[in-house]
Amino acid sequence: MPEADRHCLGDLGLGQRQRLKGWPDLWLAADKPRHRARTAAMAPASPPPPPVAPDQTLALSDALLLRILACLPESHLTGAASLVCRRWMRLAGRLRRRLAVRDWAFVTHRLPYRFPDLADLDLFPASIAAPTAPPHASSPLLTCGEVSLTLDPGADPPLGACRFLDDELLDRGLRAVATSFPNLRRLSATAAAESGGLMAIAGGCPTLQELELHRCTDLALRPVSAFAHLQILCIVAAASPALYGTGQDGGVTDIGLTILAHGCKRLVKLELMGCEGSYDGVAAVGRCCAMLEELTIADHRMDGGWLAALAFCGNLKTLRLHGCSRIDDDPGPAEHLGACLTLESLQLQQCQLRDRCALQALFLVCEGARELQIKNCWGLEDDMFALAGLCRRVKFLTLEGCSLLTTRGLESVITSWSDLQSLEVVSCNKIKDEEISPTLSELFSNLKELKWRPDNKSFLASSLVGTGMGKKGRVFFKRILPSHQQIKGKVLNYSTNAAA
C-alpha cells in the first residue's frame, strides 16, 4: 500500500476503520435495492388475486334456508351441508330427526345445542365403556349389532363381559335428554340400577311412543307405568346375551312381566329378548295388554307351559320366534293349550325345531295363521314339517334355509292347503326340480305368486332368464374352435358340457 494511503488510514478513528473493513458489505447492500428494482422491472406483473365473491345465502333468512336444506337427502345434511359454514351446520342440525350417539360426554354437553329437534335417539352405543387398555393391532374384533369387543387370545376366557358406564352417569345423561327433548318419539337406552333417569324421561318426554331398553331387570321395569303413550317396547334382559355378563345382575322374570303388563296397557308391539318367566308372566301380558298385536320372543329362557298362555292374547296378529334354542319343554296336554283366534302370521327364524311335542303344540296354538315363515331353522325334517298341516288356513308359505326338507315332504303338506296363494322356497337343497310331480306342477300353475329357488342351480337358472346365456354355448364354441376340432358339425364333449 502507498505511504500516503497508509498515513490517511492512520488518521481515521476506530469506528471508521471498522466501517472500512465492512466496505464490501456496504457496497453490496447499496447495490441490492437497485438490483431488486431492475429485477422487478424485468419480471412480468402477476395478476391480482380475484375478489372473494360475497356469500349470497346471507340474504336468506333462517326459515327460508331451512326450507331449502330440508329438500336435501339426510346423508347430505350430515356430510357436505354441515361443512359449509357454522350457520349451515347449526341449521342442518335442526333438521336431524334421528341420531345414534357413540360418546356419552356428547350427550350431557353438546347434544341439545347441536341437534335440538331430535325425535329418534339411540344412546345404547354410547353407554358402553371404553376398554381400559388399548387393543393390540393384531387382536381380532367381534361385532354383534352395535357392540364391538376385542378378543384377547392370551386371556381365559378370551372375551369378557361387556362393560357399561356407571349408573350415575347413565341417569345423569337420561335426565339431560328429558329436559332437552320434549318431543322425543323413540329412545334406545341402557337401564341403570336406579330408575331415576327413566322416571325423568317419562315426565319430560310425554310423546314417547317407542322404547328400547337394554340390560333390563325387574327393578328397571318399575317406571314403565309412567309412560302414558308407550306403544312399542323392546326389552333386552340383562342375562340374555353373553355380551351382557353372566346374569349376576338378574334378568326379567314373571315379576317384571307382571309389572310391565299392568303399566303398559296400550302396547301394540312387544319384543322380549332373553327373558325368563313362565305361564303366569305371559298370561298377565295377554290379559292386561288388550291392544297387543305383535309379539316377538327371542332367545327366551322361559319355563315349560308358557305356550298355553298365548291364548290370553285376544288381539294378537303376529307371533315371531327368533333365535330360540327350544320352544317349550313341557307344553302340556293339547286340550289345555287353547288357540290364538286372531293370529295371522307365524314366523320362525333361527330356531331349533327338533322337539316334536313342542312344535305340535305351537302349530295347535297358531292353527288359524294365514302366513307361515320358516327361515334358517334347524331340525325341520319331513316328519316335523308334516305337523304344519295343522294350520289349515295358510295362504302364504315361506321356506328358506330348510336343508333337511325334501320335495316329498313339501308336497305332502302344501297339497292339503286349499287356500294357498303364495309360495317361496329358497336355499332348500334337498328339494329338487326333477322330483316335482304332476300334482305339484299343477299346484304351482294355480298360485298367484311363486318364488322357486331351492338350490344354487335353480338360482343360477332364474338369474339368467332373459339374458340368452346358457343357450349359446354350442354356437360360441363353433365360432372359436378350429375346424379340425369339430366332428361332423358337432362340438367336442367339453364344449357340449359347457353349453349345457
Coordinates of N, CA and C in Angstrom, one line a residue, residues 216-225 233 235 251-264 270 272 275-277 280-282 284-285:
C216 N -81.9 -55.0 30.9 CA -83.0 -54.7 31.7 C -83.2 -55.8 32.8
T217 N -83.7 -55.4 34.0 CA -84.1 -56.2 35.1 C -85.5 -56.0 35.5
D218 N -85.9 -56.7 36.5 CA -87.3 -56.5 37.0 C -87.4 -55.1 37.7
L219 N -86.4 -54.7 38.4 CA -86.4 -53.4 39.0 C -86.4 -52.2 38.0
A220 N -85.8 -52.4 36.9 CA -85.7 -51.4 35.9 C -87.0 -51.2 35.2
L221 N -88.0 -52.1 35.3 CA -89.3 -52.0 34.7 C -90.3 -51.3 35.6
R222 N -89.9 -50.8 36.7 CA -90.8 -50.2 37.6 C -91.4 -48.9 37.0
P223 N -90.5 -48.0 36.4 CA -91.1 -46.7 35.9 C -91.8 -46.9 34.5
V224 N -92.0 -48.0 34.0 CA -92.7 -48.1 32.7 C -94.2 -47.7 32.8
S225 N -94.8 -47.8 33.9 CA -96.2 -47.4 34.1 C -96.3 -45.9 33.9
L233 N -92.5 -51.5 22.7 CA -91.5 -51.7 23.8 C -90.6 -53.0 23.4
I235 N -87.5 -55.2 25.2 CA -86.8 -55.4 26.4 C -85.7 -56.4 26.1
G251 N -82.4 -60.7 35.8 CA -83.0 -60.6 34.5 C -84.4 -60.2 34.6
V252 N -85.2 -60.6 33.6 CA -86.7 -60.3 33.6 C -87.4 -61.6 33.8
T253 N -88.1 -61.6 34.9 CA -88.9 -62.8 35.3 C -90.4 -62.5 35.2
D254 N -91.1 -63.4 35.9 CA -92.6 -63.2 35.9 C -92.9 -61.9 36.7
I255 N -92.1 -61.5 37.6 CA -92.3 -60.2 38.3 C -92.3 -59.1 37.4
G256 N -91.2 -59.0 36.6 CA -91.0 -57.9 35.6 C -92.1 -57.9 34.6
L257 N -92.5 -59.1 34.1 CA -93.6 -59.2 33.1 C -94.9 -58.7 33.6
T258 N -95.2 -59.0 34.9 CA -96.4 -58.5 35.5 C -96.4 -57.0 35.7
I259 N -95.2 -56.5 36.1 CA -95.1 -55.0 36.2 C -95.4 -54.4 34.9
L260 N -94.7 -55.0 33.9 CA -94.9 -54.5 32.5 C -96.4 -54.5 32.1
A261 N -97.0 -55.6 32.3 CA -98.4 -55.8 31.9 C -99.3 -54.8 32.5
H262 N -99.2 -54.5 33.8 CA -100.1 -53.6 34.5 C -99.7 -52.1 34.2
G263 N -98.5 -51.9 33.7 CA -98.1 -50.5 33.4 C -98.3 -50.0 32.0
C264 N -98.1 -50.9 31.0 CA -98.2 -50.6 29.6 C -99.4 -51.2 29.0
L270 N -94.6 -55.8 21.3 CA -93.7 -56.1 22.4 C -92.7 -57.1 21.9
L272 N -89.5 -59.4 23.5 CA -88.8 -59.9 24.7 C -87.6 -60.7 24.3
C275 N -85.6 -63.1 28.0 CA -86.4 -63.0 29.2 C -86.7 -64.4 29.8
E276 N -86.8 -64.4 31.1 CA -87.2 -65.6 31.8 C -88.8 -65.5 32.0
G277 N -89.3 -66.3 32.9 CA -90.7 -66.3 33.2 C -91.3 -67.6 32.9
D280 N -97.4 -67.7 34.0 CA -98.0 -66.5 34.7 C -97.6 -65.2 34.1
G281 N -96.4 -65.0 33.8 CA -95.9 -63.7 33.2 C -96.5 -63.5 31.8
V282 N -96.6 -64.5 30.9 CA -97.1 -64.3 29.6 C -98.6 -64.2 29.7
A284 N -100.3 -62.7 32.1 CA -100.5 -61.4 32.6 C -100.4 -60.4 31.5
V285 N -99.4 -60.6 30.6 CA -99.3 -59.7 29.4 C -100.5 -59.8 28.5

